[in-house]
Each structure stands twice: as C-alpha cells, then as structure tokens.
Coordinates of C-alpha atoms in Angstrom, one line a residue:
M130 CA 72.2 270.0 259.0
T131 CA 71.9 271.9 262.2
R132 CA 69.2 269.5 263.6
L133 CA 71.6 266.5 263.1
F134 CA 75.0 268.0 264.0
G135 CA 74.8 268.2 267.8
N136 CA 72.3 265.3 268.4
K137 CA 73.9 262.9 270.9
T138 CA 70.9 260.6 271.2
T139 CA 71.6 257.1 269.7
V140 CA 68.1 255.5 269.8
N141 CA 67.3 256.0 266.1
K142 CA 63.8 254.7 266.2
P143 CA 62.2 254.8 262.7
Y144 CA 59.6 257.6 262.7
G145 CA 60.7 258.5 266.3
T146 CA 59.6 261.7 268.0
V147 CA 61.9 264.4 269.1
Q148 CA 61.7 263.1 272.7
E149 CA 62.7 259.6 271.5
N150 CA 65.4 260.4 268.9
G151 CA 66.5 263.8 270.0
T152 CA 67.6 266.8 268.0
G153 CA 70.7 268.9 267.8
K154 CA 70.6 272.5 269.1
F155 CA 72.3 275.7 268.2
N156 CA 74.0 275.6 271.6
D157 CA 75.5 272.2 270.8
I158 CA 77.7 273.8 268.2
T159 CA 80.3 274.9 270.8
D160 CA 83.5 276.8 270.6
K161 CA 85.3 273.5 270.7
A162 CA 83.3 272.1 267.8
L163 CA 83.9 275.3 265.7
Q164 CA 87.7 275.2 266.5
E165 CA 87.9 271.6 265.3
I166 CA 86.0 272.5 262.1
K167 CA 88.3 275.5 261.6
K168 CA 91.4 273.2 262.0
M169 CA 90.2 271.3 258.9
G170 CA 90.9 274.3 256.7
V171 CA 87.3 275.4 256.7
S172 CA 86.4 279.1 256.1
H173 CA 82.6 279.0 256.2
V174 CA 79.9 276.9 258.0
W175 CA 76.6 276.5 256.2
Y176 CA 73.9 276.0 258.8
T177 CA 71.2 274.1 257.0
G178 CA 67.5 274.0 258.1
V179 CA 67.6 277.1 260.4
I180 CA 64.5 278.9 259.3
E181 CA 61.2 277.8 260.8
H182 CA 59.6 275.1 258.8
A183 CA 56.4 272.9 259.0
T184 CA 56.7 270.1 261.5
M185 CA 54.5 267.6 263.4
T186 CA 56.1 268.5 266.7
D187 CA 54.0 270.5 269.2
Y188 CA 55.9 273.4 270.9
T189 CA 52.8 275.2 272.3
A190 CA 53.6 274.1 275.9
Q191 CA 57.0 275.8 275.6
G192 CA 55.5 279.0 274.2
G193 CA 56.3 278.1 270.6
P194 CA 54.3 277.1 267.5
G195 CA 51.9 274.1 267.4
P196 CA 52.1 271.1 265.1
D197 CA 51.1 271.2 261.4
D198 CA 48.5 269.0 259.8
A199 CA 50.3 265.7 259.1
D200 CA 48.8 265.5 255.6
I201 CA 51.0 268.4 254.4
V202 CA 54.2 267.5 256.3
K203 CA 56.9 265.1 255.1
G204 CA 58.3 263.2 258.1
R205 CA 57.9 263.8 261.8
A206 CA 60.5 266.6 261.9
G207 CA 59.4 268.0 258.5
S208 CA 61.3 269.3 255.5
P209 CA 63.6 272.3 256.3
Y210 CA 62.6 273.5 252.8
A211 CA 58.9 273.8 253.6
I212 CA 59.2 277.3 255.2
K213 CA 56.5 278.2 257.7
D214 CA 57.9 281.6 258.8
Y215 CA 60.7 283.4 257.0
Y216 CA 61.2 285.6 260.0
D217 CA 61.8 282.9 262.6
V218 CA 64.0 280.0 263.3
A219 CA 63.1 276.3 264.0
P220 CA 62.1 275.7 267.6
D221 CA 63.7 272.2 267.3
L222 CA 67.1 274.0 267.4
A223 CA 66.6 275.9 270.7
V224 CA 67.2 274.9 274.3
N225 CA 64.6 277.6 275.3
V226 CA 61.9 277.8 272.6
K227 CA 61.0 281.4 273.6
T228 CA 64.6 282.6 273.0
R229 CA 65.3 280.6 269.9
M230 CA 66.3 283.7 267.8
T231 CA 68.7 284.8 270.5
E232 CA 70.3 281.4 270.5
Y233 CA 70.8 281.5 266.7
E234 CA 72.2 285.0 267.0
A235 CA 74.6 283.7 269.6
L236 CA 75.7 280.9 267.2
I237 CA 76.4 283.5 264.5
K238 CA 78.6 285.5 267.0
R239 CA 80.3 282.3 268.3
T240 CA 81.1 281.2 264.7
H241 CA 82.6 284.6 263.9
A242 CA 84.6 284.5 267.2
N243 CA 86.2 281.3 266.1
G244 CA 87.3 282.7 262.8
L245 CA 84.6 281.2 260.6
Q246 CA 81.8 282.8 258.5
V247 CA 78.2 281.9 258.4
L248 CA 76.1 280.8 255.4
M249 CA 72.4 279.9 255.7
D250 CA 69.6 278.8 253.4
F251 CA 67.4 281.1 251.5
I252 CA 64.4 279.2 250.1
P253 CA 62.9 281.6 247.5
N254 CA 60.7 279.3 245.3
H255 CA 58.2 277.8 247.7
V256 CA 56.8 277.8 251.3
A257 CA 54.8 275.4 253.5
R258 CA 51.1 275.2 252.8
S259 CA 50.6 276.4 256.4
Y260 CA 52.8 279.5 255.9
K261 CA 52.0 282.2 258.5
S262 CA 54.5 284.5 260.0
D263 CA 54.1 285.0 263.8
A264 CA 57.5 286.7 264.1
K265 CA 57.4 289.2 261.2
P266 CA 58.5 292.7 262.1
A267 CA 56.0 295.5 262.6
G268 CA 54.6 296.7 259.3
V269 CA 55.3 293.6 257.3
I270 CA 52.3 292.2 255.5
D271 CA 52.3 288.4 255.3
L272 CA 52.7 286.5 252.1
G273 CA 49.3 286.0 250.4
A274 CA 47.5 288.2 252.9
Q275 CA 46.4 290.7 250.2
D276 CA 46.2 288.3 247.3
D277 CA 43.2 288.3 244.9
K278 CA 42.2 284.7 245.2
T279 CA 39.6 284.9 242.5
K280 CA 42.4 285.0 239.9
A281 CA 44.7 282.2 238.9
F282 CA 47.4 284.7 238.3
A283 CA 47.8 288.4 239.2
P284 CA 51.2 290.2 239.0
N285 CA 51.1 291.3 242.7
N286 CA 49.7 288.0 244.1
N287 CA 52.2 286.1 246.1
F288 CA 50.8 282.7 245.2
Y289 CA 49.2 281.0 242.2
Y290 CA 45.6 279.9 242.6
L291 CA 43.2 277.3 241.1
P292 CA 39.9 279.2 241.5
G293 CA 36.8 277.0 242.3
Q294 CA 39.0 274.0 243.2
S295 CA 40.0 272.6 246.6
L296 CA 43.3 270.9 247.4
V297 CA 43.2 267.1 247.4
V298 CA 46.2 265.7 249.2
P299 CA 47.8 262.6 247.7
K300 CA 46.1 259.4 248.9
E301 CA 49.4 257.6 249.0
G302 CA 50.8 260.2 251.4
N303 CA 51.7 258.4 254.6
P304 CA 54.1 260.6 256.6
L305 CA 54.4 258.5 259.7
G306 CA 54.0 255.0 258.3
P307 CA 51.8 252.9 260.7
A308 CA 51.4 255.8 263.2
L309 CA 49.0 258.7 262.8
G310 CA 50.3 262.3 262.8
P311 CA 48.4 265.4 264.1
R312 CA 45.1 265.8 262.3
E313 CA 46.1 263.0 259.8
D314 CA 42.9 262.2 257.9
G315 CA 43.8 262.5 254.2
K316 CA 42.5 266.0 254.0
F317 CA 43.7 269.6 254.3
A318 CA 41.4 272.6 253.9
E319 CA 42.7 274.8 251.1
T320 CA 40.2 276.6 248.9
P321 CA 41.1 277.8 246.4
A322 CA 43.9 275.3 246.0
K323 CA 47.4 276.8 245.4
A324 CA 49.9 275.7 242.8
T325 CA 52.5 273.3 244.3
G326 CA 56.2 274.2 244.8
N327 CA 57.6 272.2 241.9
D328 CA 55.4 274.0 239.3
V329 CA 52.4 271.7 239.5
F330 CA 49.3 273.8 238.6
S331 CA 46.8 271.2 239.8
A332 CA 44.6 270.8 242.8
T333 CA 45.6 267.1 242.9
P334 CA 49.4 267.0 243.3
S335 CA 50.9 263.5 243.3
V336 CA 52.8 261.9 246.2
N337 CA 56.0 262.5 244.2
D338 CA 55.4 266.2 243.9
W339 CA 56.5 268.8 246.5
Y340 CA 52.9 268.6 247.7
E341 CA 53.7 270.0 251.1
T342 CA 54.7 273.3 249.5
V343 CA 53.2 276.1 247.5
K344 CA 55.0 278.0 244.7
L345 CA 55.7 281.7 245.1
N346 CA 54.7 284.1 242.2
Y347 CA 57.5 286.3 241.0
G348 CA 55.4 287.8 238.1
V349 CA 55.6 284.9 235.7
D350 CA 52.2 283.7 234.3
Y351 CA 53.2 280.0 233.8
Q352 CA 49.8 279.1 232.3
N353 CA 50.0 281.7 229.6
N354 CA 53.3 281.0 227.9
R355 CA 55.2 282.2 230.9
K356 CA 54.4 285.8 230.1
T357 CA 56.3 288.1 232.5
Y358 CA 55.1 291.1 234.6
F359 CA 58.3 292.6 236.1
E360 CA 57.4 296.2 235.8
P361 CA 56.4 297.7 238.2
I362 CA 58.4 295.5 240.6
P363 CA 56.2 292.6 241.8
D364 CA 55.1 292.5 245.4
T365 CA 56.8 289.1 246.0
W366 CA 60.2 290.6 244.9
K367 CA 59.9 293.3 247.6
K368 CA 58.8 290.9 250.3
M369 CA 61.7 288.5 249.5
R370 CA 64.2 291.4 249.4
D371 CA 63.1 292.4 252.9
I372 CA 63.5 288.9 254.2
L373 CA 67.1 288.7 252.8
L374 CA 67.9 292.1 254.4
F375 CA 66.4 290.9 257.7
W376 CA 68.9 288.0 257.9
A377 CA 71.8 290.0 256.4
K378 CA 71.4 292.5 259.2
K379 CA 71.9 289.7 261.7
D380 CA 75.5 289.5 260.4
V381 CA 75.0 286.4 258.2
D382 CA 77.8 286.3 255.6
G383 CA 76.0 284.6 252.8
F384 CA 73.1 282.7 251.4
R385 CA 72.8 279.3 249.7
C386 CA 69.8 279.9 247.5
D387 CA 67.6 276.8 247.1
M388 CA 66.5 275.9 243.6
A389 CA 67.5 279.3 242.3
E390 CA 66.7 278.4 238.7
M391 CA 63.0 278.0 239.5
V392 CA 62.9 281.8 240.2
P393 CA 63.3 284.2 237.3
V394 CA 66.8 285.4 236.9
E395 CA 65.5 288.9 236.6
F396 CA 64.6 288.8 240.3
W397 CA 68.2 287.8 241.2
A398 CA 69.6 290.6 239.0
W399 CA 67.5 293.0 241.0
V400 CA 67.7 291.6 244.5
I401 CA 71.4 290.7 244.9
P402 CA 72.6 294.3 244.2
E403 CA 69.8 295.5 246.6
V404 CA 71.2 293.4 249.4
K405 CA 74.8 294.2 248.6
K406 CA 74.0 297.9 249.0
V407 CA 73.5 297.1 252.7
K408 CA 76.2 294.4 253.1
P409 CA 78.7 294.6 250.1
D410 CA 80.6 291.4 251.0
I411 CA 77.7 289.1 251.4
V412 CA 77.9 286.0 249.3
F413 CA 75.1 284.4 247.1
I414 CA 75.4 280.8 246.1
A415 CA 72.9 279.3 243.6
E416 CA 71.8 275.7 243.6
A417 CA 71.9 275.4 239.8
Y418 CA 71.7 272.4 237.5
N419 CA 71.7 273.7 233.9
P420 CA 75.2 274.3 232.6
K421 CA 73.7 276.2 229.6
E422 CA 72.5 278.8 232.0
Y423 CA 75.6 279.2 234.1
Q424 CA 76.7 282.4 232.3
T425 CA 73.2 283.9 232.7
Y426 CA 73.1 283.3 236.4
F427 CA 76.7 284.7 236.9
E428 CA 76.5 287.7 234.5
K429 CA 72.8 288.7 234.6
G430 CA 71.8 287.1 237.9
K431 CA 74.9 288.5 239.8
F432 CA 75.5 285.2 241.7
D433 CA 78.9 284.8 243.3
F434 CA 79.0 281.0 243.0
L435 CA 77.0 278.2 241.5
Y436 CA 76.7 274.5 242.3
D437 CA 78.8 272.2 240.1
K438 CA 76.5 269.2 240.4
V439 CA 75.7 268.0 236.9
G440 CA 79.3 268.6 235.7
L441 CA 82.1 267.6 238.1
Y442 CA 80.0 265.8 240.7
D443 CA 78.3 263.5 238.2
A444 CA 81.5 262.8 236.4
L445 CA 83.4 261.9 239.6
R446 CA 80.5 259.8 240.8
R447 CA 80.7 257.6 237.7
L448 CA 84.4 257.2 238.2
M449 CA 83.9 256.4 241.9
T450 CA 81.4 253.7 241.1
G451 CA 83.6 251.9 238.6
G452 CA 82.3 253.5 235.4
G453 CA 83.0 256.7 233.7
N454 CA 86.2 258.0 232.3
T455 CA 88.6 260.8 233.1
E456 CA 87.6 262.4 229.8
E457 CA 84.5 263.6 231.5
I458 CA 86.6 265.7 233.8
T459 CA 88.2 267.3 230.7
K460 CA 84.7 268.1 229.4
V461 CA 83.8 269.9 232.6
W462 CA 86.7 272.4 232.6
R463 CA 86.9 272.7 228.8
E464 CA 83.2 273.2 228.2
E465 CA 80.8 273.4 231.1
S466 CA 82.5 275.7 233.5
R467 CA 85.0 277.3 231.2
G468 CA 85.7 280.8 232.3
Y469 CA 83.9 280.2 235.6
S470 CA 85.8 277.4 237.4
S471 CA 86.8 279.7 240.2
R472 CA 83.1 280.4 240.9
M473 CA 81.8 276.8 240.9
L474 CA 81.1 275.4 244.3
R475 CA 82.2 271.7 244.2
F476 CA 81.4 268.8 246.5
L477 CA 81.0 265.0 246.7
E478 CA 78.2 265.1 249.4
N479 CA 75.5 267.3 250.5
H480 CA 72.1 266.9 252.2
D481 CA 70.4 266.0 248.9
E482 CA 73.0 263.5 247.7
Q483 CA 73.8 259.9 248.7
R484 CA 76.6 259.3 251.2
I485 CA 79.8 258.1 249.5
A486 CA 80.1 255.2 252.0
S487 CA 76.5 254.1 251.4
K488 CA 75.8 250.9 249.4
D489 CA 73.8 253.1 247.1
F490 CA 76.9 255.1 246.1
A491 CA 80.5 253.8 246.4
T492 CA 80.4 251.8 249.6
D493 CA 84.2 252.2 250.1
P494 CA 84.9 255.7 251.5
R495 CA 88.4 255.6 250.1
T496 CA 87.0 256.2 246.7
A497 CA 86.7 259.8 247.9
I498 CA 90.5 260.2 248.0
P499 CA 91.2 260.7 244.3
A500 CA 87.8 262.3 243.7
M501 CA 88.0 264.8 246.6
V502 CA 91.5 265.8 245.5
V503 CA 90.2 266.7 242.1
T504 CA 87.1 268.4 243.6
A505 CA 89.3 270.6 245.8
T506 CA 92.2 271.3 243.4
L507 CA 90.9 271.3 239.8
G508 CA 89.8 274.9 240.1
S509 CA 90.3 277.9 242.4
G510 CA 86.6 277.9 243.6
P511 CA 85.2 276.8 246.9
V512 CA 84.8 273.2 248.0
M513 CA 82.0 271.9 250.3
L514 CA 82.2 269.1 252.8
Y515 CA 79.0 267.6 254.3
S516 CA 79.2 266.8 258.0
G517 CA 79.9 263.1 258.5
Q518 CA 81.5 262.7 255.1
E519 CA 85.0 262.9 256.6
V520 CA 84.3 259.9 258.9
A521 CA 82.6 257.7 256.3
E522 CA 79.0 258.0 257.5
P523 CA 77.1 255.3 255.4
A524 CA 73.5 256.4 256.1
L525 CA 72.2 252.9 257.1
K526 CA 68.6 252.1 258.0
S527 CA 65.3 253.6 257.0
E528 CA 64.8 256.6 259.3
G529 CA 61.1 256.8 258.8
F530 CA 59.7 259.1 256.1
S531 CA 63.2 259.0 254.6
S532 CA 63.5 255.4 253.3
E533 CA 66.8 253.6 253.2
D534 CA 68.2 255.4 250.2
G535 CA 71.8 256.1 251.1
R536 CA 71.0 259.6 252.3
T537 CA 71.0 261.0 255.8
T538 CA 67.4 262.1 256.4
I539 CA 66.3 265.7 256.3
F540 CA 62.7 264.8 257.3
D541 CA 63.1 262.7 260.5
Y542 CA 64.7 263.1 263.9
W543 CA 67.9 261.1 263.9
G544 CA 71.4 260.7 265.2
V545 CA 74.2 260.3 262.7
P546 CA 76.2 257.4 264.1
E547 CA 79.6 257.8 262.7
H548 CA 79.5 261.6 263.2
Q549 CA 78.5 260.9 266.8
K550 CA 81.7 258.9 267.2
W551 CA 83.7 262.0 266.3
M552 CA 81.4 264.2 268.4
N553 CA 82.1 261.9 271.4
G554 CA 79.4 263.2 273.7
G555 CA 80.3 266.8 273.0
K556 CA 84.1 266.6 273.3
F557 CA 84.5 266.8 269.5
D558 CA 87.8 265.0 269.7
G559 CA 87.1 261.9 267.6
G560 CA 87.5 259.7 270.7
Q561 CA 85.2 256.9 269.4
L562 CA 86.5 256.8 265.8
S563 CA 88.2 253.7 264.4
E564 CA 91.7 253.8 263.1
S565 CA 90.5 253.8 259.5
Q566 CA 88.1 256.7 260.3
K567 CA 90.9 258.7 261.8
Q568 CA 93.0 258.1 258.8
L569 CA 90.2 259.2 256.5
R570 CA 89.5 262.4 258.5
D571 CA 93.2 263.1 258.5
F572 CA 93.2 262.9 254.7
Y573 CA 90.4 265.5 254.5
C574 CA 92.2 267.8 257.0
R575 CA 95.4 267.6 255.0
L576 CA 93.7 268.2 251.7
L577 CA 91.5 271.1 252.8
N578 CA 94.3 272.8 254.6
L579 CA 96.5 272.4 251.6
S580 CA 93.9 273.6 249.1
S581 CA 93.0 276.6 251.3
T582 CA 96.6 277.8 251.8
S583 CA 98.3 276.9 248.5
E584 CA 98.8 279.9 246.2
A585 CA 98.8 277.6 243.2
I586 CA 95.4 276.1 244.1
R587 CA 93.9 279.4 245.2
K588 CA 95.0 281.5 242.4
G589 CA 97.0 279.4 239.9
K590 CA 96.6 278.6 236.2
F591 CA 95.6 275.1 235.1
Y592 CA 97.2 272.8 232.5
E593 CA 95.9 269.2 231.9
L594 CA 98.6 266.6 231.2
Q595 CA 96.3 263.8 229.8
D596 CA 97.2 264.6 226.1
A597 CA 100.9 264.8 226.9
N598 CA 100.8 261.3 228.4
N599 CA 98.2 259.4 226.4
L600 CA 100.8 257.6 224.3
G601 CA 102.7 256.1 227.3
K602 CA 101.8 252.4 227.6
D603 CA 101.9 252.6 231.4
Y604 CA 99.6 255.6 231.6
D605 CA 96.0 254.3 232.2
Q606 CA 94.2 257.2 230.8
K607 CA 90.8 256.0 231.8
H608 CA 91.6 255.9 235.5
V609 CA 94.7 258.1 236.0
Y610 CA 94.3 261.9 235.8
S611 CA 97.1 264.4 236.0
Y612 CA 97.3 268.2 235.8
L613 CA 99.3 271.2 236.8
R614 CA 98.3 274.2 238.9
Y615 CA 100.9 277.0 239.0
T616 CA 101.7 280.6 239.7
D617 CA 105.0 282.5 239.5
N618 CA 105.7 281.4 243.0
Q619 CA 104.5 277.8 243.2
R620 CA 104.1 274.9 240.8
L621 CA 102.1 271.8 241.6
L622 CA 101.6 268.5 239.8
I623 CA 98.5 266.7 240.8
V624 CA 98.1 263.0 240.0
V625 CA 95.2 260.6 241.0
N626 CA 94.3 257.0 240.3
F627 CA 90.6 256.2 240.3
S628 CA 91.1 252.5 239.8
R629 CA 89.8 250.4 242.7
D630 CA 92.1 247.4 242.1
K631 CA 94.9 248.3 239.7
T632 CA 98.3 249.9 240.6
S633 CA 99.5 252.2 237.9
K634 CA 103.2 253.0 237.3
P635 CA 103.1 255.8 234.7
T636 CA 106.0 258.0 233.8
I637 CA 104.6 261.6 233.8
Q638 CA 105.8 263.8 231.0
I639 CA 105.7 267.6 231.4
P640 CA 106.3 269.1 227.9
R641 CA 109.3 271.5 227.5
E642 CA 107.0 274.4 226.5
V643 CA 104.9 273.9 229.6
R644 CA 107.9 273.9 231.8
Q645 CA 108.9 277.2 230.2
R646 CA 105.4 278.5 230.7
M647 CA 105.7 277.7 234.4
G648 CA 108.9 279.7 234.6
L649 CA 111.2 276.6 234.7
N650 CA 114.4 276.0 232.8
P651 CA 113.4 272.9 230.8
D652 CA 116.9 271.6 230.9
Q653 CA 117.2 271.9 234.7
F654 CA 116.5 269.0 237.0
C655 CA 113.7 269.5 239.4
T656 CA 112.6 267.9 242.7
Y657 CA 109.0 266.8 243.4
T658 CA 107.7 266.9 247.0
D659 CA 104.4 265.4 247.8
L660 CA 102.6 268.0 249.9
L661 CA 99.5 265.9 250.5
N662 CA 101.1 262.8 251.9
N663 CA 104.2 264.5 253.4
T664 CA 106.8 262.3 251.7
P665 CA 110.5 263.2 251.0
P666 CA 111.4 264.8 247.6
T667 CA 112.1 262.7 244.6
E668 CA 113.9 263.6 241.3
Y669 CA 111.9 261.2 239.2
L670 CA 108.4 261.1 237.9
T671 CA 108.1 257.4 237.4
L672 CA 105.3 256.9 239.9
N673 CA 103.8 254.0 241.8
L674 CA 100.1 254.8 242.1
P675 CA 98.2 252.3 244.3
P676 CA 94.5 252.0 243.8
L677 CA 92.5 255.0 245.0
S678 CA 95.5 257.2 245.6
A679 CA 96.3 260.9 245.1
Y680 CA 99.4 263.0 245.1
V681 CA 100.1 266.8 245.1
F682 CA 103.7 267.3 244.1
E683 CA 105.4 270.7 244.5
I684 CA 107.9 271.2 241.7
K685 CA 111.1 273.1 242.5
P686 CA 114.3 273.5 240.5
K687 CA 117.0 271.3 242.0
G688 CA 119.1 273.3 244.4
N689 CA 116.3 275.7 245.3

C-alpha cells in the first residue's frame, strides 16, 4: 500500500489527519528500498492505491483537488478503490502535489532501474460518487457526461440510474467517529440516484454496502434478467480500454484487476487483446473468487493469472489456525486449480486479508513457515507478499474508520509499526527489528530466492506423497504434507509440519516407480540436502519435524 509503505510518522492517532499521522510518498520508495525488496527474490512490485480516489483531505492550497463530502467517503484518507479520477494519481503520495504524476512516473523508472517490474491497480467495476476527471487527456469525455439519466439502463450509459429517486446515504455512516468531516450532514445531493458499486439497485444503500461507490455499466441490464447489449461495443468498454492504454503507455508492466468477476467476461475477452496489441508483454491479474469460473476467465477472458483465495489461501488459513486438514491442499491441486496451477497467484496476506500475526488470524507469525513454503512451491505460479508480513506486523489498534479487525487499514492515515522498524527512518536496513523478526524475514528471503531460482519449482512437475505415506504410523497425515517437484535437472522433496505443538518423526517413502519417473535409479542411494535451511546432506529420510517446520530437500544420486 503506497500510502503506508514509506510513512515514518509513528503518532497513529485514531481518525488522525494526514498532518497528524503522516503518509508515505512515491519518493519514499528509494533505490535502497527497491534494492532490499529485490534481494528478497522479488520480481514485481504492486503499488496499491496509486490512482486518485475520494478523500477528506483538502489539497486546494497546494494546487490539488479539494476534499470530498464526508458522507460518501470511508475514512479520513478514503478507500483507494473509490476512484475519483482514472487519469490522475493520489495527491497524498506526492511531495509536490502539482507534480504528482511526474513523481509517479519517476517511481516507475526507478523501479525498472532496480531490476523490478511495476504492477498497479485497475478498478473496473465502480468509481467514487464524486467521480470527475480533471486530468483527462484532450478529447476524452468524462464517465457519465453523456448519459441519458431518464433511463434506468441504456446500453451506452456509463452508470445505472434510479429515475425519480434521490440518494439517501446510510444513517449509520459515521466516517470520522466523534469528529465531523467536510460537509458531513447525513446528505449527499445525487438525483437521480445511481446504483451502488456492489450491485445494489436502490437509492438507500446500507452502511454495509459499498455506498461510497457507483457501479459502471458494461452493457448488462441487471434488472431485466441480466440481458446483455455487447454489440455494438458499449461506450464504457471503450472508455475503460483508453484508461488502460493511458497507464500502459507510462510503462506499467501489469494490472491487478479489482473484483474482475463483477465485470462481464466478454469485456475482458475484448479489452485484454486490445491492450496487448500496444504492449504485448503486459500482465493481467484477476481478483477472482469462483473456482467454477477459473477456466472461463483464463480461456475466454484472456487473463494471465487469477487469485487463489478460496482454494489454497482458505485451506492454509484453516491449518494455520489449528483446524483443517492437509487433504484440503490435495483438493486444491486435484480439482480447483487443476491444469492452471502455474497461473494461480498465491498469498497468505494482502490488503484485504487479516495479518497472520494478528489475534484475529494465527497470532504466531511462525505459522507462516509451513504455509508459506506450500504457497511458494506447490505450483509454478507467482506468489505474493504483503509489505509487513515478513516482519510479523500484527495490525494492532483501531485506526479509525478501520476497526480493530486484524487488518492494516486502507481507509485511514497510519504508520505500520513493525514495518517501520525495518524501514528504520528510511535506511531500509532492518535496524530496529528484534532477533525473532530478523529470523522471520530471513526465512522469507531464503524461501522467495529459492522458489524464484529453482528450476524444479519454476518449471517442474508435481507429485504428492501423502498416499504413499498414509500407512506409516509415524506419518501424521493431518498435519504433515509432503510432495515432489522435479525436472530432468533437479529433484526436490518438500516436507512441512503444520502442527503447533507436535514434533513428527516420519519416514518418507518415495515409491520405486516415482523414482524412475524422476530419472533416478530406484536401487541407487541418494543424498538429501535441505536447500531452505542450508543444512548438510543426509542419506536418510527418517526426519525430525519440529512444530511449524518446513524443508526443501534436493535429491541427488550418491556420488553425484
């Protein structure tokens, strides 16, 4: 989260202003910061919350935008997903508000100069209620500017309307708690009311809806059995293509597409090839939650990668919190992502999820050790790390609009305390970290570097060993998970123990036919070298697995 990453202020006053709590800037992400990220084995940085969004902060004195009506903003800083101008960047992130785009362009160049690629958000489904582009290029017509507002739906309208009705903001909405925000009076003038971002076709959205946003119309008439009007190409499609091309031409390397399933797949099928005509190598990642639709979004929608949230993340979360079973991991590769595992983006934290070290999730950050090893090595696809995860940020305190819920706020101005210890006033050297934090970060560095350079992990085949070992009395199948990743040149055995309190001492069996499949002589002795923990080779696979441990053994014929 760009607003959080470089913020050195440690006041952390609930509902604090930007002057009180501070904010990170594009310029805070220095060469040194990027070099340290690169050393972790990282290839891409996803800068979250870059595009200008609704906020209660007033930048008019600095030549920037004014504050939005508090009744339609969540939190003092505002949600980065309530886009106010698709053609501009957030003034919060600039040292000089007037040159904010130049500062972002410099960050893109700086990131590339340090050997990393740039991902950014594309929010296609909804915009802020106050959407108005001040920065749009010449000739661009604003979203909604030519809509026929007398119609609830028209194929070329950019928004959905509720003719004859005015918006009623939720009475329970209280964006700044005891304080009053700009123009906060329980009202916002919007007639006719527009449909809300999470598909609520009502002039009275609830406080639990995305009431600060309005839904974009891609040619689907939701109130008439979702009848579609995709020919001729709807106006919204063209406008969104032009927005994507605007950012692609700034040398962005890819887009993480917010709530991609709330936009018709036919749009993606059309727009992704359109953008790739201009920049063939650009990457599209879909935030997707329906495994039954994975194939559709890959094959028809043309996405390069999809989130693996409801599959692997949810399975690992249950194991990390003392429930679940390793059989759930089997289900993921055997059923949900079968055929697509190399294109599933996997993670244990992101800006939407609870922090591993929070009391709402696992509390103990070491639970990430077996889970992150599986996340990074089960398939050949990308793996994502959320800033602060590697130093056990627990997301303590209620930040303001964001209650104390185990998440780091996306709505409030805030400093991330454990991350700030690594940042060390801009030195980015981990100077204030505890010994246990240094050890945890070192684990992430070793794992990510191994998974990004290992041929077997990047390109290898997969073989699960659970069935081969399920009869051994010392193999705790509920908590121990083992599998092989292999190519002709490298063979790896990965073993993890999810138990928080039990040491497991299983004897791992690799069946003869599997040894042959990996190109090994089944009668020849092998050595096993743990690449993750840098331990000497062993000839035996009777293992001692302490609680929350993980091993990545390279298998080599003895004598090689």
